[in-house]
């Protein structure tokens, strides 16, 4: 190839050239963008190209294609006889005739003459160099000369090489060969044709026949696997669908019978059905929360289950669990009644926790400031027990192993909550009292002396009226027997005047004016409400005329004397 590169009418391209095949059929079409010679007449010019052969310069050669008779002719160098034309005169003559008549069905001209050789781009044999210019169509390795479309014959089918065989198989419809369906790992130890796929086909397709049979078997296994997966999916959907239906419409899971074994369950204050159900399920009493809630709703008294510690059987039906919790015998809570003194509560805690007598009382004295008392309850003089009035009357769950300070802390926390709710701190000064501590003390006195709700309000008015500086009837002396009994640690009704009048203890309201240094009991909600809302009737005296439950009130000293005589008569003193 010369330094000018390829151009229309130059040397033919070798089939191994990367651009070979872009020239139409057999490489004989004109290059794109060039006018075929069989079209409009074109003028040919010689190309000033030099070719070196052993250091000798070849003369300029004329384009080997024949000129149209009407074209202008230019002097050219003598041409040599085309070797191809000498060997195949008829074909060359017919080829030339068809080429210049433009009768081929392609409508295109050859891009190069047949008489040229790759070694000579101008198609001429140099004189004296015939042996140096080979004819590529005469050698055994040569490609056959291109044939016109009308005279082409199909090429004999060549046996594909292994790489070509892969391409041939890729073009044909392939049987599914994915490992999932075939189970084929690419190895076949039984095949005797593994080394050469062509030998397999020549030998009767032995490997292919055996492979095909194995593929059918493996396809069946794959289908079985898919079927099992689908069946599992359908089963899973059915299972979860059943679970959903059971959760929405089916009966809740539940045990049967009364169960066996025992366990303690602590039910906190204010717990609802779902909370109780969860606690029972965690302890193994009931099987499901829904079953317990359903049983509680079906029982007319189910909503009255109180806080406490319950001893219940394990794995019992929800209905049995509700019935057992409504039975006081299964309830193991510590119940503090209204008006009870702290000393009695300490004894109950010791008994419930199986502690030595006096253990809780000692803890209360030592840990009083660490149990959660509000600031206004601290640093009061002459107070016998700083926790008095703060062990609020309620039900407290106490399980075995609980420490006494934990129980006391629960009670103080409950008292703080109740006192905040009624507004004890904010309403004290509105009632003419110094602080909420005094208001709590007043409520504790009312709680001990009163018997009914009506008594509480009248008793509350008696205290407020006697505390007034204008009180000249009793001169601000409350004269409550309950306060004297508190300081004595007793509960007497008939106390001699000499004993009371001789005692100067700060808690003795017969000798000391005003309120006691601190509460003398733990008031409940009714006493607190009465202390915040006393009557306005002018009551100044009261007497338990039957010595027990009947309390009568008086506004003047004369009325009081009549009530006192009535009391003496009930005691057989007249």
Coordinates of C-alpha atoms in Angstrom, one line a residue:
X1 CA 0.0 0.0 0.0
X2 CA 1.4 3.4 -1.0
X3 CA 1.7 6.4 1.1
X4 CA -1.5 7.8 -0.4
X5 CA -3.6 5.1 1.3
X6 CA -6.6 3.5 -0.1
X7 CA -8.6 5.2 -2.8
X8 CA -11.2 4.1 -5.4
X9 CA -9.6 1.9 -8.0
X10 CA -6.5 1.0 -6.0
X11 CA -5.4 -2.4 -4.8
X12 CA -8.0 -5.0 -3.6
X13 CA -8.4 -5.4 0.1
X14 CA -7.2 -8.5 1.7
X15 CA -10.1 -10.3 3.6
X16 CA -8.0 -10.2 6.7
X17 CA -8.0 -6.4 6.6
X18 CA -10.2 -5.0 9.4
X19 CA -12.1 -2.9 6.9
X20 CA -12.7 -5.9 4.6
X21 CA -16.4 -6.6 4.2
X22 CA -17.5 -2.9 3.9
X23 CA -17.4 -3.1 0.1
X24 CA -20.7 -4.9 -0.6
X25 CA -20.8 -8.4 -2.1
X26 CA -17.5 -10.0 -2.3
X27 CA -15.7 -6.7 -1.7
X28 CA -16.6 -5.5 -5.2
X29 CA -18.9 -2.5 -4.5
X30 CA -17.7 1.0 -4.8
X31 CA -16.5 2.7 -1.7
X32 CA -19.1 4.9 -0.1
X33 CA -19.1 8.5 -1.3
X34 CA -17.6 7.6 -4.7
X35 CA -19.3 7.4 -8.1
X36 CA -19.3 4.0 -9.6
X37 CA -17.5 3.6 -12.9
X38 CA -20.6 2.1 -14.5
X39 CA -22.5 5.4 -13.8
X40 CA -21.8 8.8 -15.3
X41 CA -18.8 9.1 -17.5
X42 CA -15.8 10.2 -15.5
X43 CA -12.4 11.3 -16.6
X44 CA -9.5 9.3 -15.5
X45 CA -6.1 10.7 -14.6
X46 CA -2.9 8.9 -13.8
X47 CA -1.7 9.0 -10.3
X48 CA 1.9 10.1 -9.7
X49 CA 2.8 7.3 -7.4
X50 CA 6.2 5.6 -7.0
X51 CA 6.7 2.0 -6.1
X52 CA 10.1 0.6 -5.2
X53 CA 11.2 -2.8 -6.3
X54 CA 14.8 -3.6 -5.3
X55 CA 15.7 0.0 -5.6
X56 CA 14.2 0.5 -9.0
X57 CA 11.4 2.9 -9.7
X58 CA 8.2 1.6 -11.5
X59 CA 6.7 3.7 -14.2
X60 CA 3.4 5.4 -13.8
X61 CA 0.5 3.0 -14.7
X62 CA -2.8 3.8 -16.2
X63 CA -6.0 2.8 -14.4
X64 CA -6.7 -0.7 -15.6
X65 CA -10.4 -0.1 -16.1
X66 CA -11.3 0.6 -19.7
X67 CA -12.4 4.1 -20.6
X68 CA -15.7 5.0 -22.1
X69 CA -15.2 5.5 -25.7
X70 CA -16.6 9.1 -25.4
X71 CA -14.1 10.0 -22.7
X72 CA -11.0 11.9 -23.5
X73 CA -8.0 9.8 -23.6
X74 CA -4.7 10.7 -22.2
X75 CA -1.4 9.2 -23.0
X76 CA -0.6 6.3 -20.8
X77 CA 2.1 3.9 -20.2
X78 CA 1.8 0.5 -21.9
X79 CA -0.2 -2.0 -19.9
X80 CA 0.6 -5.6 -19.4
X81 CA -1.8 -8.4 -20.0
X82 CA -4.0 -9.2 -17.0
X83 CA -3.0 -12.7 -15.9
X84 CA -6.5 -13.4 -14.8
X85 CA -7.8 -12.5 -18.2
X86 CA -5.3 -14.9 -19.8
X87 CA -6.4 -17.7 -17.6
X88 CA -10.1 -17.1 -17.7
X89 CA -10.8 -15.2 -21.0
X90 CA -14.5 -15.9 -21.2
X91 CA -15.2 -14.9 -17.6
X92 CA -13.2 -11.8 -17.9
X93 CA -14.9 -10.8 -21.1
X94 CA -18.3 -11.4 -19.6
X95 CA -17.3 -9.7 -16.5
X96 CA -16.1 -6.6 -18.4
X97 CA -19.3 -6.5 -20.4
X98 CA -21.5 -6.7 -17.4
X99 CA -19.5 -4.2 -15.5
X100 CA -19.6 -1.5 -18.1
X101 CA -23.2 -2.1 -19.1
X102 CA -24.3 -1.5 -15.5
X103 CA -26.6 -4.7 -15.7
X104 CA -25.7 -6.2 -12.3
X105 CA -28.5 -6.2 -9.8
X106 CA -26.4 -4.4 -7.2
X107 CA -26.1 -1.2 -9.3
X108 CA -22.6 -0.8 -8.0
X109 CA -19.2 -1.1 -9.6
X110 CA -16.2 -2.9 -8.3
X111 CA -13.9 -1.0 -6.1
X112 CA -10.8 -2.5 -7.7
X113 CA -9.8 -4.4 -10.9
X114 CA -9.3 -8.1 -10.9
X115 CA -6.0 -7.8 -12.7
X116 CA -4.2 -6.1 -9.8
X117 CA -2.4 -7.6 -7.0
X118 CA -2.0 -6.5 -3.4
X119 CA 1.7 -5.9 -4.1
X120 CA 1.0 -3.6 -7.0
X121 CA -1.7 -0.9 -6.3
X122 CA -1.8 0.1 -10.0
X123 CA -2.5 -3.4 -11.4
X124 CA 0.5 -3.7 -13.8
X125 CA 3.3 -6.2 -13.9
X126 CA 6.6 -4.6 -14.2
X127 CA 8.7 -6.0 -17.0
X128 CA 11.3 -8.4 -15.7
X129 CA 9.6 -8.8 -12.3
X130 CA 6.9 -11.4 -13.1
X131 CA 8.2 -13.7 -10.4
X132 CA 8.1 -11.0 -7.8
X133 CA 4.4 -10.2 -8.3
X134 CA 2.3 -13.2 -7.2
X135 CA -1.3 -13.8 -8.4
X136 CA -3.4 -14.3 -5.3
X137 CA -6.0 -16.2 -7.2
X138 CA -3.7 -19.0 -8.4
X139 CA -2.2 -20.2 -5.1
X140 CA -3.9 -23.0 -3.2
X141 CA -4.5 -20.7 -0.3
X142 CA -6.1 -18.0 -2.5
X143 CA -9.7 -16.9 -2.2
X144 CA -11.8 -17.7 -5.3
X145 CA -12.4 -14.8 -7.6
X146 CA -15.6 -12.9 -6.9
X147 CA -18.5 -14.0 -9.0
X148 CA -21.4 -11.9 -10.3
X149 CA -24.7 -12.3 -8.4
X150 CA -26.2 -14.5 -11.1
X151 CA -23.4 -17.0 -11.1
X152 CA -22.8 -17.4 -7.4
X153 CA -23.0 -20.8 -5.8
X154 CA -23.5 -21.5 -2.1
X155 CA -20.2 -22.1 -0.3
X156 CA -19.7 -25.6 1.1
X157 CA -20.6 -25.7 4.8
X158 CA -17.4 -25.6 6.8
X159 CA -17.1 -27.5 10.1
X160 CA -17.2 -24.8 12.8
X161 CA -14.4 -24.4 15.2
X162 CA -15.2 -24.6 18.9
X163 CA -15.5 -20.8 19.1
X164 CA -17.7 -20.7 15.9
X165 CA -19.8 -23.6 17.3
X166 CA -20.6 -21.5 20.3
X167 CA -21.7 -18.6 18.1
X168 CA -23.9 -21.0 16.0
X169 CA -25.5 -22.4 19.1
X170 CA -26.2 -18.9 20.5
X171 CA -28.1 -18.0 17.3
X172 CA -30.3 -21.2 17.5
X173 CA -33.1 -21.5 20.1
X174 CA -31.5 -22.8 23.2
X175 CA -32.9 -25.1 25.7
X176 CA -32.9 -23.7 29.2
X177 CA -29.5 -24.3 30.8
X178 CA -29.7 -22.2 34.0
X179 CA -28.2 -24.3 36.9
X180 CA -31.4 -23.9 38.9
X181 CA -33.5 -25.8 36.3
X182 CA -30.8 -28.2 34.9
X183 CA -28.8 -28.8 38.0
X184 CA -25.7 -28.9 35.7
X185 CA -22.5 -27.7 37.3
X186 CA -20.7 -27.8 33.9
X187 CA -19.1 -31.2 34.5
X188 CA -20.0 -34.5 33.0
X189 CA -17.8 -37.3 34.2
X190 CA -19.5 -39.9 32.0
X191 CA -18.9 -38.2 28.7
X192 CA -16.3 -39.6 26.4
X193 CA -16.3 -36.5 24.1
X194 CA -15.5 -33.8 26.6
X195 CA -12.3 -32.8 24.9
X196 CA -13.8 -32.0 21.5
X197 CA -17.5 -31.0 21.0
X198 CA -17.2 -31.7 17.3
X199 CA -16.2 -35.3 18.0
X200 CA -19.4 -35.6 20.1
X201 CA -21.6 -34.7 17.1
X202 CA -19.6 -36.9 14.7
X203 CA -19.9 -39.8 17.0
X204 CA -23.7 -39.6 16.8
X205 CA -24.3 -36.9 19.4
X206 CA -23.6 -39.3 22.3
X207 CA -23.0 -36.5 24.8
X208 CA -25.9 -34.4 23.6
X209 CA -28.3 -37.4 23.8
X210 CA -27.2 -38.3 27.3
X211 CA -27.2 -34.6 28.4
X212 CA -30.7 -34.1 27.0
X213 CA -32.0 -37.0 29.0
X214 CA -30.4 -35.7 32.2
X215 CA -31.8 -32.2 31.6
X216 CA -35.3 -33.6 31.4
X217 CA -34.8 -35.2 34.8
X218 CA -33.3 -32.1 36.3
X219 CA -36.0 -30.0 34.9
X220 CA -38.5 -32.2 36.7
X221 CA -36.6 -31.7 40.0
X222 CA -36.6 -27.9 39.4
X223 CA -40.3 -28.0 38.9
X224 CA -40.7 -30.0 42.0
X225 CA -38.7 -27.5 44.0
X226 CA -40.8 -24.6 42.6
X227 CA -44.0 -26.5 43.4
X228 CA -42.8 -27.0 47.0
X229 CA -41.9 -23.3 47.3
X230 CA -45.3 -22.3 46.0
X231 CA -47.1 -24.8 48.3
X232 CA -45.1 -23.5 51.3
X233 CA -46.1 -19.9 50.3
X234 CA -49.8 -20.8 50.1
X235 CA -49.5 -22.7 53.4
X236 CA -47.9 -19.7 55.1
X237 CA -50.5 -17.3 53.7
X238 CA -53.2 -19.7 55.0
X239 CA -51.6 -19.9 58.4
X240 CA -51.3 -16.2 58.9
X241 CA -54.8 -15.7 57.5
X242 CA -56.0 -18.1 60.1
X243 CA -54.1 -16.3 62.9
X244 CA -55.6 -13.0 61.7
X245 CA -59.1 -14.5 61.7
X246 CA -58.5 -15.9 65.2
X247 CA -57.2 -12.6 66.5
X248 CA -60.2 -10.7 65.0
X249 CA -63.1 -13.1 65.4
X250 CA -62.0 -16.2 67.2
X251 CA -62.0 -16.8 70.9
X252 CA -59.0 -15.7 72.9
X253 CA -56.6 -18.4 74.1
X254 CA -57.4 -19.5 77.6
X255 CA -56.6 -22.2 80.2
X256 CA -59.3 -24.5 81.7
X257 CA -60.0 -25.3 85.3
X258 CA -58.7 -23.8 88.5
X259 CA -55.0 -24.4 87.8
X260 CA -52.4 -25.6 90.3
X261 CA -49.5 -24.1 92.2
X262 CA -49.4 -20.6 93.6
X263 CA -47.8 -17.3 92.7
X264 CA -48.0 -13.8 94.1
X265 CA -49.1 -11.0 91.8
X266 CA -48.9 -7.3 92.8
X267 CA -51.7 -5.2 91.4
X268 CA -50.8 -1.4 91.6
X269 CA -53.3 1.3 92.4
X270 CA -55.5 2.4 89.5
X271 CA -54.6 -0.6 87.3
X272 CA -57.2 -1.4 84.6
X273 CA -58.2 -4.6 83.0
X274 CA -55.5 -4.8 80.4
X275 CA -52.8 -3.9 82.9
X276 CA -54.0 -6.6 85.3
X277 CA -54.3 -9.1 82.5
X278 CA -50.7 -8.4 81.4
X279 CA -49.4 -8.9 85.0
X280 CA -51.3 -12.1 85.3
X281 CA -50.0 -13.4 82.0
X282 CA -46.4 -12.6 83.0
X283 CA -46.8 -14.6 86.2
X284 CA -48.4 -17.5 84.3
X285 CA -51.9 -17.2 85.9
X286 CA -53.8 -16.7 82.6
X287 CA -52.9 -17.6 79.1
X288 CA -53.9 -14.3 77.3
X289 CA -54.8 -10.7 78.2
X290 CA -57.8 -10.8 75.9
X291 CA -59.3 -13.8 77.8
X292 CA -58.9 -12.0 81.2
X293 CA -60.4 -8.7 79.9
X294 CA -63.4 -10.7 78.4
X295 CA -63.9 -12.6 81.7
X296 CA -63.7 -9.3 83.7
X297 CA -66.3 -7.6 81.5
X298 CA -68.6 -10.6 81.8
X299 CA -68.5 -10.6 85.6
X300 CA -70.8 -8.0 87.2
X301 CA -68.2 -7.2 89.9
X302 CA -65.2 -7.5 87.6
X303 CA -64.5 -3.8 87.6
X304 CA -64.2 -3.7 91.5
X305 CA -60.9 -5.5 91.6
X306 CA -58.6 -3.5 93.9
X307 CA -55.0 -2.9 94.3
X308 CA -53.1 -5.4 96.4
X309 CA -51.0 -8.5 96.5
X310 CA -52.9 -11.6 95.4
X311 CA -52.0 -15.2 95.9
X312 CA -53.4 -17.0 92.8
X313 CA -53.0 -20.4 91.1
X314 CA -51.0 -20.8 87.9
X315 CA -52.6 -21.7 84.6
X316 CA -56.2 -21.2 85.6
X317 CA -59.0 -20.0 83.4
X318 CA -59.5 -16.3 83.2
X319 CA -63.0 -16.6 84.7
X320 CA -61.6 -18.4 87.7
X321 CA -58.9 -15.7 88.1
X322 CA -61.5 -12.9 88.2
X323 CA -63.5 -14.8 90.8
X324 CA -60.4 -15.4 92.9
X325 CA -59.4 -11.7 92.8
X326 CA -62.8 -10.7 94.0
X327 CA -62.4 -13.0 97.1
X328 CA -60.8 -11.1 100.0
X329 CA -59.1 -14.3 101.1
X330 CA -56.8 -14.2 98.1
X331 CA -55.9 -10.5 98.6
X332 CA -52.7 -10.0 100.4
X333 CA -52.6 -6.2 100.5
X334 CA -52.0 -4.0 103.5
X335 CA -55.1 -1.9 104.1
X336 CA -54.8 1.3 106.1
X337 CA -58.1 2.6 107.5
X338 CA -58.9 6.3 107.9
X339 CA -57.9 7.9 111.2
X340 CA -55.4 5.2 112.1
X341 CA -52.3 6.3 114.0
X342 CA -48.8 5.6 112.7
X343 CA -47.8 3.4 115.6
X344 CA -50.5 0.9 114.7
X345 CA -49.5 1.0 111.0
X346 CA -45.8 0.2 111.9
X347 CA -47.0 -2.9 113.8
X348 CA -49.0 -4.1 110.8
X349 CA -46.0 -3.7 108.5
X350 CA -43.8 -5.7 110.8
X351 CA -46.4 -8.4 111.0
X352 CA -46.9 -8.6 107.2
X353 CA -43.2 -8.7 106.4
X354 CA -42.4 -11.0 109.3
X355 CA -40.1 -8.5 110.9
X356 CA -39.1 -8.1 114.5
X357 CA -41.5 -5.8 116.5
X358 CA -40.4 -2.2 116.4
X359 CA -38.4 -2.6 113.1
X360 CA -40.6 -0.3 111.0
X361 CA -40.9 2.2 113.8
X362 CA -37.2 2.6 114.1
X363 CA -36.8 2.9 110.3
X364 CA -39.4 5.7 110.3
X365 CA -37.6 7.7 112.9
X366 CA -34.2 7.3 111.2
X367 CA -35.3 7.8 107.6
X368 CA -38.2 10.2 108.0
X369 CA -36.5 13.0 105.9
X370 CA -35.6 10.6 103.2
X371 CA -39.0 9.2 102.5
X372 CA -40.4 12.0 100.3
X373 CA -42.0 14.4 102.8
X374 CA -42.9 17.9 101.3
X375 CA -40.9 20.9 102.5
X376 CA -43.8 22.3 104.5
X377 CA -43.9 19.1 106.6
X378 CA -40.4 19.5 108.0
X379 CA -38.9 21.3 111.0
X380 CA -41.9 21.5 113.3
X381 CA -41.3 21.6 117.1
X382 CA -42.6 19.1 119.6
X383 CA -43.8 16.7 116.9
X384 CA -43.9 13.1 118.2
X385 CA -43.8 11.5 114.7
X386 CA -42.9 13.5 111.6
X387 CA -44.6 10.8 109.4
X388 CA -48.0 11.1 111.2
X389 CA -50.6 12.2 108.8
X390 CA -48.5 11.0 105.8
X391 CA -49.3 7.3 105.8
X392 CA -52.3 7.9 103.7
X393 CA -55.3 5.5 104.3
X394 CA -55.4 3.2 101.2
X395 CA -54.6 -0.4 100.1
X396 CA -50.9 -1.1 99.6
X397 CA -49.5 -4.3 98.0
X398 CA -46.8 -5.8 100.1
X399 CA -45.1 -8.9 98.9
X400 CA -42.7 -11.0 100.9
X401 CA -39.2 -9.7 100.9
X402 CA -40.2 -6.0 100.6
X403 CA -38.2 -3.6 102.8
X404 CA -40.2 -1.4 105.3
X405 CA -38.8 1.8 103.9
X406 CA -40.2 0.9 100.5
X407 CA -43.7 0.5 102.0
X408 CA -43.4 3.8 103.9
X409 CA -42.2 5.5 100.8
X410 CA -45.3 4.3 98.9
X411 CA -47.6 5.7 101.6
X412 CA -45.9 9.1 101.7
X413 CA -46.1 9.3 97.9
X414 CA -49.8 8.6 98.0
X415 CA -50.4 11.2 100.6
X416 CA -48.5 13.9 98.6
X417 CA -50.6 13.0 95.6
X418 CA -53.9 13.3 97.5
X419 CA -52.9 16.6 99.2
X420 CA -51.9 18.2 96.0
X421 CA -55.2 17.2 94.5
X422 CA -57.4 18.8 97.2
X423 CA -55.2 21.9 97.2
X424 CA -54.1 21.7 100.8
X425 CA -51.2 24.1 100.4
X426 CA -53.0 26.8 98.5
X427 CA -56.2 26.9 100.7
X428 CA -54.6 27.0 104.1
X429 CA -54.3 30.8 104.4
X430 CA -57.7 31.3 102.9
X431 CA -59.1 29.5 106.0
X432 CA -57.2 31.7 108.4
X433 CA -54.4 29.1 109.1
X434 CA -50.7 29.5 109.1
X435 CA -49.7 26.8 106.7
X436 CA -50.8 23.5 105.2
X437 CA -49.3 21.7 108.2
X438 CA -51.9 23.2 110.4
X439 CA -54.7 22.4 108.0
X440 CA -53.5 18.7 107.9
X441 CA -53.4 18.7 111.7
X442 CA -57.0 20.1 111.9
X443 CA -58.2 17.4 109.4
X444 CA -56.6 14.7 111.6
X445 CA -58.5 15.9 114.7
X446 CA -61.8 16.0 112.7
X447 CA -61.1 12.5 111.4
X448 CA -60.8 11.0 114.9
X449 CA -63.7 12.8 116.6
X450 CA -66.3 12.6 113.8
X451 CA -68.3 9.6 112.9
X452 CA -70.2 10.6 109.7
X453 CA -69.8 13.0 106.8
X454 CA -72.2 15.4 108.5
X455 CA -70.2 15.1 111.7
X456 CA -67.0 16.0 109.9
X457 CA -68.2 19.3 108.7
X458 CA -69.8 20.4 112.0
X459 CA -66.7 19.2 113.9
X460 CA -64.5 21.2 111.5
X461 CA -66.6 24.3 112.2
X462 CA -66.2 23.7 116.0
X463 CA -62.4 23.8 115.6
X464 CA -62.3 26.9 113.5
X465 CA -64.7 28.7 115.9
X466 CA -62.6 27.8 119.0
X467 CA -59.4 28.9 117.3
X468 CA -60.7 32.4 116.9
X469 CA -59.2 35.1 119.1
X470 CA -62.7 36.3 119.9
X471 CA -63.7 33.0 121.5
X472 CA -64.4 33.8 125.1
X473 CA -66.4 30.6 125.8
X474 CA -63.3 28.2 125.8
X475 CA -60.5 30.8 125.3
X476 CA -59.1 29.0 122.2
X477 CA -58.9 25.7 124.0
X478 CA -60.1 22.8 121.8
X479 CA -60.6 20.3 124.7
X480 CA -60.4 17.2 122.5
X481 CA -60.1 13.8 124.4
X482 CA -58.7 12.3 121.2
X483 CA -55.6 14.5 121.5
X484 CA -55.0 13.4 125.1
X485 CA -55.4 9.7 124.1
X486 CA -52.9 10.2 121.3
X487 CA -50.2 11.5 123.6
X488 CA -50.9 8.6 126.0
X489 CA -51.1 6.0 123.2
X490 CA -54.5 4.9 124.3
X491 CA -58.2 5.1 123.3
X492 CA -60.3 5.9 126.3
X493 CA -63.7 7.5 126.4
X494 CA -64.0 8.3 130.1
X495 CA -61.1 10.4 131.2
X496 CA -61.0 12.0 134.6
X497 CA -60.8 15.8 134.7
X498 CA -58.0 15.7 137.2
X499 CA -55.9 13.6 134.9
X500 CA -56.5 15.8 131.9
X501 CA -56.1 19.1 133.7
X502 CA -52.9 18.2 135.3
X503 CA -51.1 17.2 132.1
X504 CA -49.1 19.9 130.4
X505 CA -48.0 18.0 127.3
X506 CA -48.2 20.1 124.0
X507 CA -50.7 17.6 122.7
X508 CA -53.1 18.1 125.6
X509 CA -55.7 20.5 124.2
X510 CA -57.2 20.9 127.7
X511 CA -54.2 22.8 128.9
X512 CA -52.6 24.0 125.7
X513 CA -54.3 26.5 123.4
X514 CA -54.7 26.0 119.7
X515 CA -53.9 23.0 117.5
X516 CA -51.6 20.1 118.5
X517 CA -48.0 20.3 117.3
X518 CA -48.8 17.9 114.5
X519 CA -51.4 15.5 113.1
X520 CA -52.7 12.9 115.5
X521 CA -54.0 10.5 112.8
X522 CA -54.0 9.9 109.1
X523 CA -57.1 11.6 107.7
X524 CA -59.0 10.3 104.7
X525 CA -60.6 12.2 101.9
X526 CA -63.9 12.9 103.8
X527 CA -62.1 14.6 106.7
X528 CA -59.9 16.6 104.3
X529 CA -62.9 17.8 102.4
X530 CA -64.7 18.8 105.7
X531 CA -61.6 20.7 106.9
X532 CA -61.6 22.7 103.6
X533 CA -65.4 23.3 103.7
X534 CA -66.8 23.6 107.3
X535 CA -70.4 24.5 108.1
X536 CA -71.3 28.1 109.1
X537 CA -73.9 27.4 111.8
X538 CA -72.0 28.6 114.9
X539 CA -71.3 25.2 116.5
X540 CA -69.0 25.5 119.5
X541 CA -69.6 22.2 121.5
X542 CA -70.1 18.6 120.8
X543 CA -70.7 15.5 122.9
X544 CA -70.9 11.7 122.0
X545 CA -74.0 11.3 124.0
X546 CA -74.1 7.5 123.7
X547 CA -70.4 7.2 124.3
X548 CA -69.9 5.5 120.9
X549 CA -71.3 6.6 117.5
X550 CA -73.9 9.3 118.2
X551 CA -72.5 12.9 118.4
X552 CA -74.6 15.9 119.2
X553 CA -73.6 19.6 118.8
X554 CA -74.4 22.7 120.8
X555 CA -73.8 26.5 120.2
X556 CA -73.9 27.7 123.8
X557 CA -72.5 26.4 127.1
X558 CA -76.0 25.8 128.5
X559 CA -76.8 23.5 125.6
X560 CA -73.5 21.8 126.2
X561 CA -74.4 21.0 129.8
X562 CA -77.6 19.3 128.8
X563 CA -75.7 17.1 126.3
X564 CA -73.2 16.3 129.1
X565 CA -75.9 15.1 131.4
X566 CA -77.2 12.9 128.6
X567 CA -73.8 11.3 128.2
X568 CA -73.5 10.7 132.0
X569 CA -76.9 9.0 131.9
X570 CA -75.7 6.6 129.1
X571 CA -72.7 5.7 131.3
X572 CA -74.9 5.1 134.4
X573 CA -73.4 7.9 136.4
X574 CA -76.7 9.4 137.5

